[in-house]
Amino acid sequence: MEYYLGIAQTIGIHALLGWSAYVLLLTGQLSLAQVGFFAIGAYVSAILTTMFGFHIVPALMVGALLGGFFAMLVGFPALRVKGLMLVVATIAFTQFVSLFFFNVHWRREVDGVMAGPDSTQGFREIRFYAANGWDTLDVTLFIWLFVLLVMVGLWWLDRSRAGAVLRAVGADDLAAQSSGINLTVAKVTAMTAGGVIAGLAGGLYAHSATYVDHLTFSVLLATFAIAYPIIGGIHNVLGTLAATIFIQGILIEGLRFLGDWRNILFGLLIILVMNLKPNGIMDARTMRAIKRIFAGGKTADSK
Amino acid sequence: MLTVGDVFTSYGMIKALNGVTLSASEGEITCLLGPNGAGKTTLMFTIAGILRAQAGSIKFDGQSIERLSAAKVVEAGIALVPENRLVFPTMSVEENLEAGAFIRVAKDRAGVDDDIERMYMRFPVLKERREQMAGTLSGGEQQMLALARALMSRPRILLMDEPSVGLAPLIVEDIFQIIRDVNADGMTILLVEQNANMALSVADKFYLLEHGRVTFEGAPGELEQDEVIRRAYLGTE
């Protein structure tokens, strides 16, 4: 059971990370900086709980807000670059953040023990959950509470005018501009929202892993972050969740019994999915099929 | 109504506009003809605030707009129908129309809904396809949608960049009929075209743009048709 709850936690955290990239993809921006914001959220919230005795909820909020703040800062210069140049610039940001935390040594004594990030040794003993007697189920539910909140929030955004604006910018920024949409506002807002979600995910990650170091925040993780919304499709928010479950739940955990063959099959399955579902797992067609099943169920009930 | 005074715009080192001066009067269709690379689209983008002029003035109803952002230019009452139509392909026809009314939809929901209905009356084919993805429309339908979307911002002047490009001759006739109709309802139009014959058939006044400069201005008929066409396609020299 613990094992499955652990997977559920990973899926929840990765889905949040995927959604942080999803918001940007709506505006047509491909960002590998999400892991940088994730790292900021992780370190900041863990510093607050371990070194300053914060409760986890305000600590997560501060981490998320700082993630959003840095995303906004990255957002302005990022407006000037597009496509591959944006990818490179955002990789640089993630590397910068990761190397920054690699060098942070800031320890302080709390209840007779030293706590805080210890540069190359990483940041150990992020023990808020254990210290407060939360068991694995509590933690999993706590994470999924945020997953649901963000999912509902994004679902609502997608349906609102703001979502239409973001999609318009993503579809064609020239046409969006000539419709009176302010590109700067739209893109920086999306960047900031993505940073908030990534920062939140980072805080949740640090506390459930209890240990983070700079290697956690790799370009590989950044690639996963954009892979979820791309494989899931940006037709709607469920795609990212479906892709996270597919990759983390099925490909990584479900195929563990295959040993070394897993990695080969992993790549193969991703290629297969991208060919069969070029617009994502949850594309318009899948959604129609799902709606049909539900509608079919209803008519059967009414008989 | 719209006056462009001695405008210079460049892309890095390359000068695209070398002091363009022209004006569009209220209620008229003003055409801008010229060969490829003459700077027609650059001028449209500069007026629309997408590109910045290095020098010169752009006045709309006496108000200077050359420093305004693209979004503010739309608010001032200028709408651009970009070249190649550029509808939002993954959004439905109706969503495209709503996007065009972006600047006022929060304040005036009812007015926007009325305008959408009005667009459906003017363009019945869009009504038939209201739920359809804009990317799946035919070229002519996309051009109508792009035009309708621009009208949704309730502009006082419409900038149209090559509405005929890539369309079959019969469809081009339709589009120009629509342009005449929109103008007959009082809309001021600045039209960029390569199709000189069609453009001259609707224009009240036209300009020839060559190498980033206006080389002729007058009413259709003031310059011999053959001469216009030669210079519109090939330029002088």
Tab-separated table of C-alpha atoms in Angstrom, chain B:
chain	number	residue	atom	x	y	z
B	1	MET	CA	-8.695	60.511	-40.791
B	2	LEU	CA	-5.448	58.571	-40.824
B	3	THR	CA	-2.293	60.376	-41.863
B	4	VAL	CA	1.133	58.873	-42.145
B	5	GLY	CA	3.884	61.507	-42.292
B	6	ASP	CA	7.402	60.765	-43.477
B	7	VAL	CA	7.628	57.385	-41.740
B	8	PHE	CA	10.882	55.400	-41.659
B	9	THR	CA	10.892	51.787	-40.516
B	10	SER	CA	13.715	49.291	-40.762
B	11	TYR	CA	14.442	45.708	-39.886
B	12	GLY	CA	17.875	45.978	-38.337
B	13	MET	CA	20.097	47.376	-41.087
B	14	ILE	CA	17.545	47.005	-43.837
B	15	LYS	CA	15.422	50.045	-44.463
B	16	ALA	CA	11.918	49.009	-45.455
B	17	LEU	CA	10.179	52.393	-45.374
B	18	ASN	CA	12.061	55.477	-46.550
B	19	GLY	CA	9.817	58.301	-45.574
B	20	VAL	CA	6.300	57.284	-46.509
B	21	THR	CA	3.601	59.925	-46.491
B	22	LEU	CA	-0.020	59.129	-47.194
B	23	SER	CA	-3.477	59.639	-45.841
B	24	ALA	CA	-6.798	57.849	-45.775
B	25	SER	CA	-9.975	59.905	-45.681
B	26	GLU	CA	-13.074	59.042	-43.755
B	27	GLY	CA	-15.555	56.832	-45.574
B	28	GLU	CA	-13.198	56.105	-48.461
B	29	ILE	CA	-11.301	53.104	-49.672
B	30	THR	CA	-7.640	53.970	-50.012
B	31	CYS	CA	-5.475	51.452	-51.835
B	32	LEU	CA	-1.798	50.865	-51.580
B	33	LEU	CA	-0.249	49.095	-54.563
B	34	GLY	CA	3.298	48.037	-55.158
B	35	PRO	CA	5.588	45.157	-56.019
B	36	ASN	CA	6.886	42.584	-53.553
B	37	GLY	CA	9.288	44.063	-51.070
B	38	ALA	CA	8.055	47.611	-51.589
B	39	GLY	CA	7.167	47.871	-47.891
B	40	LYS	CA	3.385	47.518	-48.029
B	41	THR	CA	3.070	45.032	-45.193
B	42	THR	CA	5.738	46.882	-43.212
B	43	LEU	CA	3.631	50.009	-43.444
B	44	MET	CA	0.547	48.125	-42.257
B	45	PHE	CA	2.482	46.683	-39.317
B	46	THR	CA	3.893	50.092	-38.464
B	47	ILE	CA	0.447	51.683	-38.414
B	48	ALA	CA	-0.902	48.762	-36.367
B	49	GLY	CA	1.861	49.180	-33.766
B	50	ILE	CA	3.383	45.776	-34.410
B	51	LEU	CA	6.527	47.429	-35.750
B	52	ARG	CA	7.977	50.694	-34.471
B	53	ALA	CA	8.746	53.575	-36.799
B	54	GLN	CA	12.235	55.036	-36.398
B	55	ALA	CA	11.005	58.429	-37.450
B	56	GLY	CA	7.870	60.125	-38.695
B	57	SER	CA	4.381	60.555	-37.393
B	58	ILE	CA	1.183	58.554	-37.601
B	59	LYS	CA	-1.947	60.434	-36.676
B	60	PHE	CA	-5.409	59.023	-36.282
B	61	ASP	CA	-8.143	61.630	-35.838
B	62	GLY	CA	-5.448	64.087	-34.793
B	63	GLN	CA	-4.107	61.787	-32.091
B	64	SER	CA	-0.508	60.575	-32.412
B	65	ILE	CA	-0.444	56.796	-32.395
B	66	GLU	CA	3.097	55.998	-33.518
B	67	ARG	CA	4.200	55.194	-29.939
B	68	LEU	CA	1.199	53.075	-29.009
B	69	SER	CA	1.414	49.311	-28.525
B	70	ALA	CA	-0.483	47.068	-30.923
B	71	ALA	CA	-3.156	46.484	-28.289
B	72	LYS	CA	-3.646	50.221	-27.739
B	73	VAL	CA	-3.889	50.861	-31.476
B	74	VAL	CA	-6.809	48.437	-31.637
B	75	GLU	CA	-8.427	50.283	-28.738
B	76	ALA	CA	-7.938	53.562	-30.589
B	77	GLY	CA	-10.159	52.167	-33.358
B	78	ILE	CA	-7.822	50.651	-35.928
B	79	ALA	CA	-8.182	46.986	-36.831
B	80	LEU	CA	-5.779	45.016	-38.998
B	81	VAL	CA	-6.769	42.018	-41.104
B	82	PRO	CA	-3.338	40.444	-41.528
B	83	GLU	CA	-2.072	38.926	-44.744
B	84	ASN	CA	-2.741	35.211	-45.212
B	85	ARG	CA	-5.830	35.618	-43.043
B	86	LEU	CA	-4.260	34.289	-39.821
B	87	VAL	CA	-7.383	33.050	-38.104
B	88	PHE	CA	-6.912	31.090	-34.872
B	89	PRO	CA	-6.981	27.642	-36.482
B	90	THR	CA	-7.710	25.527	-33.409
B	91	MET	CA	-10.490	27.761	-32.170
B	92	SER	CA	-14.071	27.602	-33.400
B	93	VAL	CA	-15.481	30.266	-35.709
B	94	GLU	CA	-17.449	31.745	-32.839
B	95	GLU	CA	-14.421	31.798	-30.540
B	96	ASN	CA	-12.491	33.615	-33.256
B	97	LEU	CA	-15.189	36.262	-33.396
B	98	GLU	CA	-15.149	36.606	-29.611
B	99	ALA	CA	-11.377	36.956	-29.679
B	100	GLY	CA	-11.805	39.891	-32.053
B	101	ALA	CA	-13.974	41.634	-29.487
B	102	PHE	CA	-11.417	40.955	-26.782
B	103	ILE	CA	-10.956	44.628	-25.879
B	104	ARG	CA	-14.597	45.182	-24.997
B	105	VAL	CA	-16.115	41.813	-24.154
B	106	ALA	CA	-15.767	42.323	-20.383
B	107	LYS	CA	-17.630	45.620	-20.431
B	108	ASP	CA	-20.153	44.950	-23.146
B	109	ARG	CA	-21.149	41.291	-23.302
B	110	ALA	CA	-24.558	42.014	-24.814
B	111	GLY	CA	-23.084	44.284	-27.465
B	112	VAL	CA	-20.583	41.600	-28.430
B	113	ASP	CA	-23.336	39.007	-28.763
B	114	ASP	CA	-25.308	41.425	-30.938
B	115	ASP	CA	-22.268	42.020	-33.103
B	116	ILE	CA	-21.679	38.298	-33.502
B	117	GLU	CA	-25.280	37.948	-34.713
B	118	ARG	CA	-24.718	40.869	-37.080
B	119	MET	CA	-21.602	39.160	-38.469
B	120	TYR	CA	-23.628	36.000	-39.000
B	121	MET	CA	-26.172	38.021	-40.982
B	122	ARG	CA	-23.486	39.541	-43.132
B	123	PHE	CA	-21.588	36.265	-43.502
B	124	PRO	CA	-24.227	33.494	-43.397
B	125	VAL	CA	-21.595	30.873	-44.159
B	126	LEU	CA	-19.895	31.650	-40.857
B	127	LYS	CA	-23.142	30.983	-39.034
B	128	GLU	CA	-23.395	27.550	-40.639
B	129	ARG	CA	-19.891	26.842	-39.431
B	130	ARG	CA	-19.984	28.534	-36.046
B	131	GLU	CA	-18.881	25.413	-34.132
B	132	GLN	CA	-16.293	24.379	-36.700
B	133	MET	CA	-12.548	24.820	-36.149
B	134	ALA	CA	-11.445	27.890	-38.075
B	135	GLY	CA	-8.478	26.004	-39.532
B	136	THR	CA	-10.830	23.698	-41.435
B	137	LEU	CA	-12.571	26.528	-43.323
B	138	SER	CA	-11.812	27.201	-46.977
B	139	GLY	CA	-9.526	30.106	-47.867
B	140	GLY	CA	-12.393	32.430	-48.744
B	141	GLU	CA	-14.266	31.549	-45.575
B	142	GLN	CA	-11.140	32.178	-43.524
B	143	GLN	CA	-10.775	35.581	-45.160
B	144	MET	CA	-14.390	36.385	-44.269
B	145	LEU	CA	-13.732	35.230	-40.718
B	146	ALA	CA	-10.574	37.322	-40.448
B	147	LEU	CA	-12.517	40.332	-41.701
B	148	ALA	CA	-15.435	39.659	-39.361
B	149	ARG	CA	-13.035	39.187	-36.459
B	150	ALA	CA	-11.438	42.568	-37.189
B	151	LEU	CA	-14.885	44.203	-37.363
B	152	MET	CA	-15.710	42.764	-33.938
B	153	SER	CA	-13.456	45.332	-32.291
B	154	ARG	CA	-15.775	48.031	-33.756
B	155	PRO	CA	-12.941	49.814	-35.531
B	156	ARG	CA	-13.328	53.124	-37.299
B	157	ILE	CA	-10.746	52.186	-39.883
B	158	LEU	CA	-9.932	48.772	-41.259
B	159	LEU	CA	-6.456	47.908	-42.510
B	160	MET	CA	-6.605	45.003	-44.951
B	161	ASP	CA	-3.364	43.366	-46.018
B	162	GLU	CA	-3.719	41.538	-49.342
B	163	PRO	CA	-7.176	40.010	-48.872
B	164	SER	CA	-6.980	38.358	-52.301
B	165	VAL	CA	-3.752	36.445	-51.773
B	166	GLY	CA	-4.047	32.741	-52.488
B	167	LEU	CA	-7.753	32.828	-53.327
B	168	ALA	CA	-9.499	31.660	-56.501
B	169	PRO	CA	-10.641	34.506	-58.826
B	170	LEU	CA	-14.337	33.901	-58.122
B	171	ILE	CA	-13.733	34.052	-54.386
B	172	VAL	CA	-11.694	37.216	-54.832
B	173	GLU	CA	-14.759	38.792	-56.511
B	174	ASP	CA	-16.841	37.821	-53.469
B	175	ILE	CA	-14.326	39.238	-51.035
B	176	PHE	CA	-14.145	42.529	-52.898
B	177	GLN	CA	-17.926	42.726	-52.996
B	178	ILE	CA	-17.862	42.352	-49.226
B	179	ILE	CA	-15.236	45.087	-48.983
B	180	ARG	CA	-17.525	47.368	-51.020
B	181	ASP	CA	-20.471	46.480	-48.758
B	182	VAL	CA	-18.522	47.147	-45.568
B	183	ASN	CA	-17.375	50.459	-47.018
B	184	ALA	CA	-20.915	51.328	-48.078
B	185	ASP	CA	-21.906	50.963	-44.418
B	186	GLY	CA	-19.480	53.764	-43.658
B	187	MET	CA	-16.251	51.931	-42.870
B	188	THR	CA	-13.007	53.643	-43.819
B	189	ILE	CA	-10.623	51.138	-45.388
B	190	LEU	CA	-6.917	51.149	-46.134
B	191	LEU	CA	-6.280	48.278	-48.499
B	192	VAL	CA	-2.962	46.787	-49.550
B	193	GLU	CA	-3.147	44.744	-52.718
B	194	GLN	CA	-1.099	43.073	-55.402
B	195	ASN	CA	-4.175	42.482	-57.489
B	196	ALA	CA	-4.147	45.956	-59.016
B	197	ASN	CA	-7.240	45.498	-61.202
B	198	MET	CA	-9.446	44.463	-58.329
B	199	ALA	CA	-8.000	47.118	-56.053
B	200	LEU	CA	-8.558	49.927	-58.566
B	201	SER	CA	-12.146	48.799	-59.065
B	202	VAL	CA	-12.967	49.607	-55.436
B	203	ALA	CA	-10.521	52.414	-54.645
B	204	ASP	CA	-11.456	56.040	-54.170
B	205	LYS	CA	-7.787	56.912	-54.144
B	206	PHE	CA	-4.595	54.951	-54.535
B	207	TYR	CA	-0.911	55.145	-53.808
B	208	LEU	CA	1.953	53.369	-55.496
B	209	LEU	CA	4.663	52.267	-53.116
B	210	GLU	CA	8.096	51.390	-54.509
B	211	HIS	CA	11.309	50.805	-52.564
B	212	GLY	CA	9.748	52.105	-49.377
B	213	ARG	CA	8.595	55.374	-50.987
B	214	VAL	CA	5.340	56.646	-52.380
B	215	THR	CA	5.921	57.239	-56.092
B	216	PHE	CA	2.412	58.109	-57.167
B	217	GLU	CA	-0.839	59.177	-55.615
B	218	GLY	CA	-4.128	59.902	-57.255
B	219	ALA	CA	-7.552	58.629	-58.159
B	220	PRO	CA	-8.053	55.511	-60.292
B	221	GLY	CA	-7.891	56.635	-63.908
B	222	GLU	CA	-5.331	59.346	-63.303
B	223	LEU	CA	-2.600	56.971	-64.268
B	224	GLU	CA	-3.010	54.684	-67.208
B	225	GLN	CA	-4.110	51.216	-66.116
B	226	ASP	CA	-1.219	49.507	-67.911
B	227	GLU	CA	1.261	51.793	-66.250
B	228	VAL	CA	-0.237	51.110	-62.811
B	229	ILE	CA	-0.107	47.399	-63.340
B	230	ARG	CA	3.430	47.471	-64.637
B	231	ARG	CA	4.624	49.490	-61.698
B	232	ALA	CA	2.515	47.620	-59.154
B	233	TYR	CA	4.007	44.321	-60.185
B	234	LEU	CA	7.457	45.187	-61.395
B	235	GLY	CA	8.296	48.601	-60.039
B	236	THR	CA	10.105	51.225	-62.068
B	237	GLU	CA	13.778	50.933	-63.040
